[in-house]
Coordinates of C-alpha atoms in Angstrom, one line a residue:
Chain A
M1 CA -15.5 16.5 -6.9
V2 CA -12.1 17.5 -8.4
S3 CA -10.9 21.1 -7.9
A4 CA -11.7 23.1 -11.0
S5 CA -8.4 24.9 -11.0
A6 CA -6.2 24.0 -13.9
R7 CA -3.2 25.8 -12.5
W8 CA -2.7 24.6 -9.0
L9 CA -3.4 21.8 -6.5
P10 CA -5.0 22.6 -3.2
V11 CA -2.9 22.7 0.0
A12 CA -4.1 22.3 3.6
E13 CA -4.8 25.7 5.1
E14 CA -2.3 25.2 7.8
L15 CA 0.4 24.8 5.2
A16 CA -0.6 27.6 2.8
E17 CA 2.0 30.0 4.2
L18 CA 4.8 27.8 2.9
F19 CA 3.7 28.4 -0.7
P20 CA 4.1 31.7 -2.5
E21 CA 0.5 31.8 -3.6
G22 CA -1.0 29.8 -0.8
H23 CA -1.3 26.8 -3.0
C24 CA 0.9 24.5 -5.0
Q25 CA 1.4 25.3 -8.7
R26 CA 0.9 22.3 -11.0
G27 CA 4.0 21.2 -12.7
W28 CA 6.2 22.1 -9.7
T29 CA 8.6 20.0 -7.9
V30 CA 8.7 20.7 -4.1
L31 CA 11.6 19.4 -2.2
I32 CA 11.3 18.7 1.5
T33 CA 14.7 18.4 3.1
A34 CA 14.9 16.9 6.6
A35 CA 17.5 14.7 8.3
F36 CA 16.4 11.2 9.2
G37 CA 13.5 11.1 11.7
Q38 CA 13.0 14.9 11.7
G39 CA 9.5 15.0 10.3
G40 CA 10.1 15.0 6.6
H41 CA 7.7 12.1 6.0
S42 CA 5.0 13.5 8.1
L43 CA 5.2 16.9 6.3
A44 CA 5.1 15.1 3.0
Y45 CA 1.9 13.2 3.9
A46 CA 0.4 16.4 5.2
L47 CA 1.0 18.1 1.9
A48 CA -0.7 15.3 0.1
S49 CA -3.7 15.2 2.4
E50 CA -5.8 18.0 0.9
P51 CA -5.2 17.0 -2.7
S52 CA -6.2 13.4 -1.9
R53 CA -9.3 14.5 -0.1
R54 CA -10.3 16.7 -3.1
G55 CA -10.2 13.8 -5.6
H56 CA -6.6 14.1 -6.8
W57 CA -4.8 10.7 -7.0
C58 CA -1.5 10.5 -5.2
A59 CA 1.3 8.0 -5.3
V60 CA 3.9 7.4 -2.7
V61 CA 6.9 6.2 -4.5
G62 CA 10.1 4.8 -2.9
A63 CA 8.9 4.6 0.7
E64 CA 10.2 1.3 2.0
D65 CA 8.3 1.5 5.3
P66 CA 5.4 3.8 5.1
G67 CA 3.4 4.4 8.3
I68 CA -0.1 4.0 7.0
A69 CA -2.0 4.8 10.2
A70 CA 0.2 8.0 10.5
A71 CA -0.6 8.9 6.9
A72 CA -4.3 8.5 7.6
E73 CA -4.0 10.6 10.8
L74 CA -2.3 13.3 8.8
G75 CA -5.3 13.5 6.6
L76 CA -4.4 11.4 3.7
D77 CA -7.3 9.8 2.0
L78 CA -6.2 6.2 1.7
T79 CA -8.8 5.5 -1.0
R80 CA -7.0 7.8 -3.4
V81 CA -3.4 6.8 -2.8
V82 CA -1.2 4.0 -4.0
F83 CA 2.2 3.0 -2.7
V84 CA 5.0 2.0 -4.9
P85 CA 7.9 0.5 -2.9
L86 CA 10.4 0.5 -5.7
A87 CA 14.1 1.8 -5.8
G88 CA 16.7 2.8 -8.3
E89 CA 15.8 2.6 -12.0
P90 CA 12.4 0.9 -11.5
L91 CA 11.5 3.8 -9.2
A92 CA 12.4 6.3 -11.8
E93 CA 10.6 4.5 -14.6
A94 CA 7.5 3.9 -12.5
A95 CA 7.4 7.6 -11.4
G96 CA 7.5 8.6 -15.1
S97 CA 4.5 6.4 -15.8
L98 CA 2.6 7.5 -12.8
L99 CA 2.9 11.1 -13.7
D100 CA 0.5 10.4 -16.5
G101 CA -2.5 9.7 -14.3
F102 CA -1.6 10.9 -10.8
D103 CA -1.7 14.6 -9.9
M104 CA 0.7 14.3 -7.0
L105 CA 3.8 12.0 -6.4
L106 CA 5.5 11.8 -3.1
L107 CA 9.1 10.7 -4.0
V108 CA 10.9 9.4 -1.0
L109 CA 14.5 9.4 -2.0
D110 CA 16.5 8.2 1.0
R111 CA 19.3 7.2 -1.4
G112 CA 19.2 10.2 -3.6
I113 CA 18.6 10.2 -7.4
K114 CA 20.7 10.8 -10.5
A115 CA 20.6 14.5 -11.5
A116 CA 19.6 13.6 -15.1
T117 CA 16.7 11.5 -13.9
A118 CA 15.6 14.2 -11.6
R119 CA 15.5 16.6 -14.5
R120 CA 13.7 14.3 -16.7
L121 CA 11.0 13.7 -14.1
A122 CA 10.7 17.3 -13.4
A123 CA 10.2 18.0 -17.1
R124 CA 7.5 15.3 -17.3
A125 CA 5.8 16.7 -14.2
R126 CA 5.7 20.1 -15.9
D127 CA 4.4 18.5 -19.1
R128 CA 1.7 16.5 -17.3
R129 CA 0.9 19.4 -14.9
A130 CA 1.4 17.1 -11.9
V131 CA 3.3 17.9 -8.7
I132 CA 6.2 16.0 -7.3
V133 CA 7.0 16.3 -3.7
V134 CA 10.5 15.0 -3.0
V135 CA 11.6 14.0 0.5
G136 CA 15.4 13.9 0.8
K137 CA 18.1 14.6 3.3
D138 CA 19.4 17.8 1.8
N139 CA 19.4 20.1 -1.2
S140 CA 21.7 18.0 -3.2
V141 CA 19.0 15.5 -3.7
W142 CA 17.1 17.8 -6.1
P143 CA 18.9 21.1 -6.5
E144 CA 16.5 22.6 -9.1
A145 CA 13.3 22.2 -7.1
D146 CA 10.7 25.0 -7.6
L147 CA 10.2 25.2 -3.9
T148 CA 12.5 23.9 -1.2
I149 CA 11.1 23.4 2.3
T150 CA 13.8 22.7 4.9
V151 CA 12.9 21.2 8.2
K152 CA 15.3 22.0 11.1
D153 CA 15.5 21.8 14.9
A154 CA 12.6 19.4 15.3
H155 CA 11.9 18.8 19.0
W156 CA 9.3 16.6 20.6
E157 CA 7.3 17.4 23.8
G158 CA 5.6 15.1 26.1
L159 CA 8.0 12.4 27.2
G160 CA 9.5 12.3 30.6
Q161 CA 12.0 9.9 32.2
G162 CA 9.8 6.8 32.2
S163 CA 6.5 8.7 31.8
G164 CA 4.3 10.6 29.4
R165 CA 4.1 10.1 25.7
L166 CA 5.0 11.8 22.5
R167 CA 2.5 14.6 22.2
A168 CA 3.7 17.2 19.8
R169 CA 6.6 18.3 17.8
Q170 CA 7.8 21.7 16.7
A171 CA 10.3 22.5 14.0
R172 CA 11.7 25.4 12.3
V173 CA 11.0 25.5 8.6
H174 CA 12.5 27.6 5.7
S175 CA 10.7 27.9 2.6
A176 CA 12.3 29.2 -0.5
A177 CA 11.0 29.4 -4.0
R178 CA 13.4 29.2 -6.9
R179 CA 11.8 31.9 -9.0
G180 CA 9.4 34.7 -8.3
E181 CA 9.4 37.7 -6.1
R182 CA 8.7 36.1 -2.7
R183 CA 11.7 36.1 -0.6
P184 CA 12.6 33.0 1.5
S185 CA 10.7 32.8 4.7
A186 CA 11.0 31.1 8.1
H187 CA 8.2 29.6 10.1
A188 CA 7.6 27.7 13.2
L189 CA 5.8 24.4 12.3
H190 CA 3.7 22.0 14.3
L191 CA 4.7 18.5 13.1
P192 CA 2.2 17.5 14.6
S193 CA 0.5 19.7 17.1
H194 CA -1.2 18.4 20.2
E195 CA -4.4 18.0 18.2
G196 CA -2.6 16.1 15.5
S197 CA -2.6 18.7 12.8
V198 CA 0.5 19.7 10.8
G199 CA 1.0 23.4 10.0
V200 CA 2.6 26.7 10.6
C201 CA 2.2 27.9 14.1
D202 CA 0.0 30.9 14.6
D203 CA 2.3 32.7 16.9
A204 CA 5.2 34.9 15.8
K205 CA 7.2 33.8 12.9
T206 CA 10.9 33.6 13.7
Chain B
M1 CA -19.2 -1.5 18.3
P2 CA -20.5 -3.1 15.1
R3 CA -17.9 -1.6 12.8
L4 CA -15.1 -2.9 14.9
R5 CA -16.6 -6.4 14.8
A6 CA -17.1 -6.2 11.0
A7 CA -13.5 -5.3 10.4
A8 CA -12.4 -7.9 12.9
T9 CA -14.4 -10.6 11.1
H10 CA -12.8 -9.6 7.9
A11 CA -9.3 -9.7 9.5
S12 CA -10.0 -13.1 10.9
V13 CA -10.9 -14.5 7.5
A14 CA -7.7 -13.1 6.1
A15 CA -5.7 -14.4 9.0
G16 CA -7.5 -17.8 9.3
Q17 CA -6.7 -18.6 5.7
G18 CA -3.0 -18.8 6.4
K19 CA -2.6 -20.9 9.4
F20 CA 0.9 -21.3 8.5
A21 CA 1.3 -17.7 7.3
A22 CA 4.1 -15.5 8.4
R23 CA 2.7 -12.8 6.2
D24 CA -0.6 -13.2 4.4
E25 CA -1.5 -10.9 1.6
G26 CA -5.1 -10.6 2.7
L27 CA -6.6 -12.7 0.0
Q28 CA -9.7 -11.1 -1.2
R29 CA -12.8 -12.5 -2.6
M30 CA -12.3 -12.4 -6.4
L31 CA -14.6 -13.2 -9.3
A32 CA -13.0 -14.7 -12.3
L33 CA -14.4 -14.8 -15.8
R34 CA -13.1 -17.1 -18.6
C35 CA -14.0 -17.0 -22.2
P36 CA -12.2 -19.9 -23.7
D37 CA -13.2 -19.0 -27.3
L38 CA -11.1 -15.8 -26.9
F39 CA -8.0 -17.5 -25.4
E40 CA -6.2 -17.5 -28.7
E41 CA -5.7 -14.7 -31.1
D42 CA -6.9 -15.0 -34.7
S43 CA -5.4 -13.5 -37.7
E44 CA -8.0 -10.7 -37.9
A45 CA -7.5 -9.7 -34.3
E46 CA -11.2 -10.2 -33.9
H47 CA -10.8 -12.1 -30.6
L48 CA -8.7 -9.3 -29.2
R49 CA -11.3 -6.8 -30.2
R50 CA -14.2 -8.7 -28.7
F51 CA -12.3 -9.4 -25.6
A52 CA -11.6 -5.7 -25.3
E53 CA -15.3 -5.0 -25.6
A54 CA -16.0 -7.6 -22.9
L55 CA -13.4 -5.9 -20.6
T56 CA -15.0 -2.5 -21.2
M57 CA -18.4 -4.0 -20.4
V58 CA -17.2 -5.7 -17.2
R59 CA -15.6 -2.5 -16.1
E60 CA -19.1 -1.0 -16.1
L61 CA -19.9 -3.4 -13.4
C62 CA -16.7 -2.9 -11.6
P63 CA -14.1 -0.3 -12.5
F64 CA -11.3 -2.3 -11.0
A65 CA -11.8 -5.3 -13.3
E66 CA -8.6 -6.2 -15.0
A67 CA -7.5 -8.7 -17.6
L68 CA -5.0 -11.4 -16.7
R69 CA -4.5 -12.8 -20.2
L70 CA -6.6 -12.9 -23.2
G71 CA -10.0 -14.3 -22.3
V72 CA -9.6 -14.0 -18.5
I73 CA -10.9 -11.1 -16.4
V74 CA -10.9 -10.8 -12.7
F75 CA -12.3 -8.3 -10.2
P76 CA -13.0 -8.0 -6.5
A77 CA -16.4 -9.6 -5.8
R78 CA -17.4 -7.8 -2.6
G79 CA -18.5 -4.4 -4.0
P80 CA -20.6 -5.9 -6.8
A81 CA -22.0 -8.5 -4.5
R82 CA -23.3 -5.9 -2.2
F83 CA -24.7 -3.9 -5.1
F84 CA -26.5 -6.7 -6.7
G85 CA -27.6 -8.5 -3.5
G86 CA -25.4 -11.6 -3.5
E87 CA -22.7 -13.4 -5.4
Q88 CA -25.1 -15.5 -7.4
R89 CA -26.9 -12.4 -8.6
V90 CA -23.6 -10.9 -9.8
L91 CA -22.8 -14.1 -11.8
Q92 CA -26.3 -14.0 -13.3
E93 CA -26.0 -10.4 -14.3
L94 CA -22.5 -10.8 -15.7
R95 CA -23.5 -13.9 -17.7
Q96 CA -26.5 -12.1 -19.1
R97 CA -24.4 -9.2 -20.2
L98 CA -21.7 -11.3 -21.7
I99 CA -24.2 -13.4 -23.7
G100 CA -25.6 -10.2 -25.0
L101 CA -22.2 -9.1 -26.1
L102 CA -20.6 -12.4 -27.2
G103 CA -23.6 -14.4 -28.3
E104 CA -25.5 -17.4 -26.9
E105 CA -23.1 -20.0 -28.2
S106 CA -20.1 -18.5 -26.7
A107 CA -18.6 -20.4 -23.8
I108 CA -18.6 -18.3 -20.6
Q109 CA -17.1 -19.6 -17.4
L110 CA -17.6 -17.8 -14.1
G111 CA -16.3 -18.6 -10.6
I112 CA -15.6 -16.9 -7.2
A113 CA -13.1 -17.8 -4.6
D114 CA -10.5 -16.1 -2.3
G115 CA -7.4 -15.0 -4.1
L116 CA -6.6 -14.9 -7.8
F117 CA -5.5 -18.4 -8.5
A118 CA -8.4 -19.9 -6.6
A119 CA -10.8 -17.7 -8.4
C120 CA -9.5 -18.6 -11.8
T121 CA -9.5 -22.3 -11.1
A122 CA -13.0 -21.9 -9.7
A123 CA -14.1 -20.3 -12.8
A124 CA -12.8 -23.1 -14.9
M125 CA -14.9 -25.4 -12.8
Q126 CA -17.8 -22.9 -12.7
E127 CA -17.9 -22.9 -9.0
I128 CA -18.6 -20.4 -6.2
V129 CA -16.2 -21.5 -3.4
P130 CA -17.9 -20.5 -0.1
L131 CA -16.2 -17.9 2.0
G132 CA -13.5 -19.5 4.1
K133 CA -13.5 -22.7 2.2
T134 CA -10.9 -21.9 -0.4
Q135 CA -8.1 -23.8 1.4
A136 CA -10.2 -26.9 1.2
F137 CA -11.0 -26.2 -2.4
L138 CA -7.3 -25.8 -3.3
A139 CA -6.3 -28.8 -1.3
Q140 CA -8.0 -31.3 -3.5
L141 CA -6.8 -29.8 -6.8
P142 CA -4.2 -31.8 -8.8
V143 CA -0.8 -30.3 -8.8
A144 CA -1.1 -30.0 -12.6
C145 CA -3.4 -27.1 -11.9
L146 CA -0.3 -25.0 -11.1
G147 CA 0.6 -25.1 -14.8
Q148 CA 4.2 -25.9 -14.1
P149 CA 5.0 -29.3 -15.7
K150 CA 8.4 -29.7 -14.2
L151 CA 7.2 -29.0 -10.7
S152 CA 4.3 -31.3 -11.2
A153 CA 6.6 -34.1 -12.4
S154 CA 8.9 -33.6 -9.4
L155 CA 5.9 -33.7 -7.0
E156 CA 4.3 -36.7 -8.5
R157 CA 7.6 -38.6 -8.4
V158 CA 7.5 -38.3 -4.6
G159 CA 3.9 -39.2 -4.3
I160 CA 2.4 -35.7 -4.1
Y161 CA -0.6 -35.6 -6.5
R162 CA -2.7 -32.9 -4.9
L163 CA -2.1 -29.4 -3.7
G164 CA -3.1 -30.2 -0.1
L165 CA -0.1 -32.5 0.3
F166 CA 2.1 -30.0 -1.4
A167 CA 0.9 -27.3 1.0
R168 CA 1.7 -29.3 4.0
L169 CA 5.4 -29.4 3.1
P170 CA 7.4 -27.1 5.3
E171 CA 8.2 -23.8 3.6
A172 CA 11.8 -24.0 4.4
S173 CA 12.3 -27.2 2.5
I174 CA 10.8 -26.1 -0.8
T175 CA 13.8 -24.3 -2.3
E176 CA 16.1 -27.2 -1.6
R177 CA 13.8 -29.9 -2.8
F178 CA 12.1 -28.1 -5.8
G179 CA 14.0 -25.0 -6.6
R180 CA 13.4 -21.3 -5.9
D181 CA 10.7 -21.0 -8.5
A182 CA 8.6 -23.5 -6.5
V183 CA 8.3 -21.2 -3.6
A184 CA 5.7 -18.9 -5.1
A185 CA 3.6 -21.9 -6.2
H186 CA 4.0 -23.3 -2.6
R187 CA 2.6 -20.0 -1.2
V188 CA -0.3 -20.2 -3.6
A189 CA -1.0 -23.8 -2.6
R190 CA -1.1 -22.9 1.1
G191 CA -3.6 -20.1 0.4
Q192 CA -1.0 -17.4 1.4
S193 CA -1.0 -15.7 -2.0
G194 CA -3.1 -15.6 -5.1
E195 CA -0.4 -14.6 -7.4
L196 CA 0.8 -17.7 -9.2
P197 CA 3.5 -17.0 -11.6
G198 CA 2.3 -17.4 -15.1
L199 CA -1.3 -16.3 -14.4
R200 CA -0.7 -13.1 -16.3
D201 CA 0.4 -12.8 -19.9
A202 CA 2.1 -9.4 -20.1
K203 CA 2.7 -9.5 -23.8
A204 CA -1.0 -10.1 -24.6
L205 CA -2.0 -7.5 -22.1
A206 CA 0.3 -5.0 -23.8
R207 CA -1.4 -5.7 -27.1
L208 CA -4.8 -5.2 -25.4
A209 CA -3.6 -1.9 -23.8
S210 CA -2.5 -0.4 -27.2
L211 CA -5.9 -1.5 -28.6
E212 CA -7.7 0.1 -25.7
A213 CA -5.6 3.3 -26.2
E214 CA -7.0 3.7 -29.6
R215 CA -10.5 3.7 -28.3
S216 CA -11.9 6.8 -26.6
L217 CA -12.6 6.6 -23.0
V218 CA -16.2 6.6 -22.3
S219 CA -16.8 9.0 -19.5
H220 CA -19.9 8.4 -17.6
Q221 CA -20.6 7.7 -14.0
A222 CA -20.6 4.1 -12.8
D223 CA -23.1 3.4 -10.1
F224 CA -21.0 1.0 -8.3
F225 CA -18.9 2.8 -5.9
G226 CA -20.8 5.9 -5.7
G227 CA -19.2 7.5 -8.7
S228 CA -16.1 6.5 -10.6
S229 CA -14.7 9.4 -12.5
V230 CA -12.5 9.6 -15.6
Q231 CA -9.7 10.5 -13.3
D232 CA -10.2 7.4 -11.1
R233 CA -10.2 5.1 -14.2
R234 CA -7.1 6.7 -15.7
A235 CA -5.2 6.6 -12.4
L236 CA -6.1 2.9 -12.0
A237 CA -5.2 2.1 -15.6
I238 CA -1.8 3.7 -15.1
A239 CA -1.4 1.9 -11.8
R240 CA -2.2 -1.4 -13.4
G241 CA 0.4 -0.7 -16.1
V242 CA 3.0 -0.2 -13.4
Q243 CA 2.0 -3.3 -11.8
D244 CA 2.1 -5.3 -15.0
R245 CA 5.6 -4.0 -15.6
F246 CA 7.2 -4.4 -12.2
G247 CA 5.2 -7.2 -10.5
P248 CA 2.3 -7.4 -8.2
R249 CA 3.9 -6.0 -5.2
S250 CA 5.1 -2.9 -7.0
L251 CA 1.7 -1.2 -6.7
M252 CA 0.0 -1.4 -3.4
V253 CA -3.0 0.2 -1.8
A254 CA -3.3 0.8 1.9
R255 CA -5.9 -0.5 4.3
L256 CA -6.6 0.0 8.0
F257 CA -7.5 -3.0 10.0
A258 CA -8.6 -3.4 13.5
G259 CA -5.6 -3.8 15.7
R260 CA -3.1 -2.2 17.9
D261 CA 0.1 -3.5 16.4
P262 CA 1.4 -0.6 14.2
S263 CA 2.6 -3.2 11.6
T264 CA -0.7 -4.8 11.2
R265 CA -3.0 -1.9 11.7
G266 CA -2.0 -0.3 8.5
R267 CA -1.1 -2.7 5.8
L268 CA -0.3 -2.5 2.1
L269 CA -1.9 -5.0 -0.3
P270 CA -1.2 -5.4 -3.9
L271 CA -3.7 -3.6 -6.0
A272 CA -4.9 -6.7 -7.9
S273 CA -5.7 -8.7 -4.8
A274 CA -7.1 -5.8 -2.8
D275 CA -10.7 -4.9 -2.5
S276 CA -11.5 -1.7 -4.3
P277 CA -9.6 1.1 -2.6
R278 CA -12.8 2.8 -2.0
S279 CA -14.1 0.2 0.5
S280 CA -11.4 0.9 3.0
G281 CA -13.5 3.8 4.3
E282 CA -13.3 2.7 8.0
G283 CA -11.2 5.3 9.9
P284 CA -8.3 4.8 12.2
W285 CA -9.1 2.3 14.9
P286 CA -8.8 3.0 18.6
G287 CA -5.8 1.2 20.0
S288 CA -3.8 0.9 23.1
L289 CA -1.1 3.2 21.4
P290 CA -1.9 6.8 21.6
L291 CA -1.7 9.0 18.6
P292 CA 0.3 10.1 16.7
S293 CA 1.3 6.9 14.9
P294 CA 4.9 6.6 13.6
A295 CA 5.3 7.8 10.0
R296 CA 7.7 5.0 9.3
V297 CA 6.7 1.4 10.4
L298 CA 9.3 -1.2 9.7
S299 CA 7.9 -4.1 7.8
R300 CA 10.4 -6.3 9.7
A301 CA 11.1 -5.1 13.2
L302 CA 14.8 -4.3 13.8
E303 CA 16.5 -6.0 16.8
V304 CA 18.1 -3.4 18.9
S305 CA 19.7 -3.1 22.3
L306 CA 18.4 -0.7 25.0
L307 CA 21.2 -0.3 27.5
S308 CA 21.6 1.1 31.0
T309 CA 24.5 3.4 32.0
E310 CA 26.5 0.3 32.8
G311 CA 25.9 -1.1 29.3
K312 CA 23.5 -3.8 30.4
E313 CA 20.3 -4.7 28.5
I314 CA 17.2 -3.2 30.1
Q315 CA 14.7 -5.9 31.1
L316 CA 11.0 -5.6 32.0
D317 CA 9.5 -7.5 34.9
R318 CA 6.0 -8.8 34.7
H319 CA 4.6 -5.4 35.7
A320 CA 6.5 -3.8 32.8
T321 CA 8.9 -2.0 35.2
M322 CA 12.3 -1.4 33.8
S323 CA 15.4 -3.0 35.4
A324 CA 17.3 0.3 35.1
R325 CA 17.1 3.7 33.5
P326 CA 17.7 3.6 29.7
A327 CA 20.9 5.4 28.8
S328 CA 21.4 4.5 25.2
L329 CA 20.0 2.6 22.2
E330 CA 22.2 0.5 19.9
A331 CA 20.7 0.4 16.4
W332 CA 21.9 0.6 12.9
G333 CA 25.4 0.0 14.1
R334 CA 25.4 3.2 16.2
R335 CA 24.9 4.0 19.8
Q336 CA 22.7 7.0 20.6
A337 CA 21.9 8.5 23.9
A338 CA 18.4 8.2 25.3
V339 CA 17.0 11.6 26.2
A340 CA 13.4 10.8 27.2
W341 CA 11.1 7.8 27.3
S342 CA 7.7 6.7 28.2
A343 CA 6.9 3.9 30.6
A344 CA 6.7 0.5 29.0
W345 CA 3.1 -0.1 28.1
P346 CA 2.0 -3.7 28.4
V347 CA 0.1 -4.9 25.4
E348 CA -3.1 -6.9 25.7
E349 CA -3.0 -10.1 23.8
G350 CA -5.6 -9.9 21.0
W351 CA -6.6 -12.8 18.9
W352 CA -5.2 -11.0 15.9
H353 CA -1.7 -11.0 17.3
R354 CA 0.6 -13.6 15.7
S355 CA 3.6 -12.8 17.9
R356 CA 3.7 -12.2 21.6
R357 CA 4.5 -8.6 22.1
L358 CA 4.7 -8.0 25.8
A359 CA 5.3 -4.2 25.8
R360 CA 5.9 -1.1 23.9
M361 CA 7.7 2.1 24.6
Q362 CA 8.4 5.4 23.0
L363 CA 12.0 6.6 23.2
L364 CA 13.5 10.0 22.3
L365 CA 17.1 9.9 21.2
E366 CA 19.7 12.7 21.1
G367 CA 19.4 14.5 17.8
G368 CA 15.5 14.6 18.2
V369 CA 14.6 11.2 16.6
A370 CA 11.7 9.4 18.4
V371 CA 11.2 5.8 17.9
L372 CA 8.7 3.1 18.9
L373 CA 10.2 0.1 20.6
A374 CA 8.8 -3.3 21.4
Y375 CA 9.8 -5.7 24.1
S376 CA 9.2 -9.4 23.7
E377 CA 10.8 -12.3 25.6
G378 CA 13.7 -10.3 26.9
R379 CA 14.6 -8.6 23.6
W380 CA 14.0 -5.2 22.3
S381 CA 13.1 -4.3 18.7
L382 CA 12.5 -1.2 16.8
E383 CA 9.1 -1.0 15.2
G384 CA 8.6 2.5 14.1
I385 CA 10.2 5.9 13.7
Y386 CA 8.3 9.1 14.2
D387 CA 9.6 10.7 11.1

């Protein structure tokens, strides 16, 4: 049931464009930067959805208040996920251990992380061929990420002035790889769309 | 809607157990196995080896089986009970296999109850505590069962000899009367938690783990949950290791329950006391809140102020009509302008609601952050953020 590829982890089709090769290289650290409430968490769950559905174990580390129903709606297979609500040193230590048996870690770093710790975890991810998806407020959280996805200008549709409901959110997203030939790219992103999916909008890239 | 009913029944069992519970951990039906002959290590490490073999064998029945200490193994009973056709059958099967492994003369104690502590105690008494009867079972146990001599002495001094009486003491008074360490024991006595401090022996488990690491992983499919792969076992072993190191609540699995309250629909449960992750296959439940759900759900709702342009708190009448247009939200020590909002949606009172929420509302703030608010008895609180 597990993807045969030894070199990469699968990514939902709608998010493939964010990655240089359309999927996520094992050993990589992917940084999602988003200001508070701008969709960083949703994007992270969406990135973990396809791996979890294909049998890869995922761990959500450091999220104090994970929205489980939301995670399930975004496609995360809850039977292949564990949640580790630690902080500080325990978070770093647990993350190191988890990289041994989990193919993907979502590291929610609202309070940042020491640079040395980040480097150590990144090295361990490379060694264990796992992927770390970091969610933080800006680049300073993990400056040496292999891929940085920046979420900006998120805006919701659907609410009025005493009517309607949150229906869909769009954001602008920049994706930049640290190495390789692909140049940074910009996309319009559903986060989520009216149908609930998260992904790059089909219409014109900005 | 049979699936909804089935989940509702489960939730009611979990909720019913803690009549006093502010937050129950969803005590799961656990099977505990005790081999008193293996409790103590011998000089040849023979007991350790045999126990490791027993653990491997039990994991063939249930990949989520874990050792608490030398000679004690637990696992969630539901899956195996379904597979073997009842709890009695599981016990029979398990006993047969253990006799085969450890010999006829070896003492084998088995028991089933809700929650870890009750299950271990039931095993010592070789009992299956019927579903829902765990609180009654706990109530008649002597306080010495908690394995905390100082606490027992304090309790007996004031005439409390059984867990039932201990449980009836108000939670707020425990720290003052018996010290902070007694709080966890009190929660266990009340059936709110299965994690009695001292149940697990981390050092012995570490020794067991290094012994297991020397042996090669047997990679074969287990029938139990429709296939348990090498990756599954490895991930769970690592997860258990984290949990042993940082405590039961450091490693949680998620379950979706029937319900409309965002904070109870999706819940985290510690891995040890949760049913196998696989069994939470039921999908998102229909609820009065439309999708999408908030990606952050506060475990404790945050009290906030929703204000009109005059700075007055917005109130809802019994038709959930707002007293004025929302102009700003005061939260996290800041005031942010309200940009858009839904109507206030009155919430039906369901039997699974512990608190009376009258209405919910979505609010979009300047800067693009959308939040989920709840209104109850004149006060607003923030339940979720659509992050």
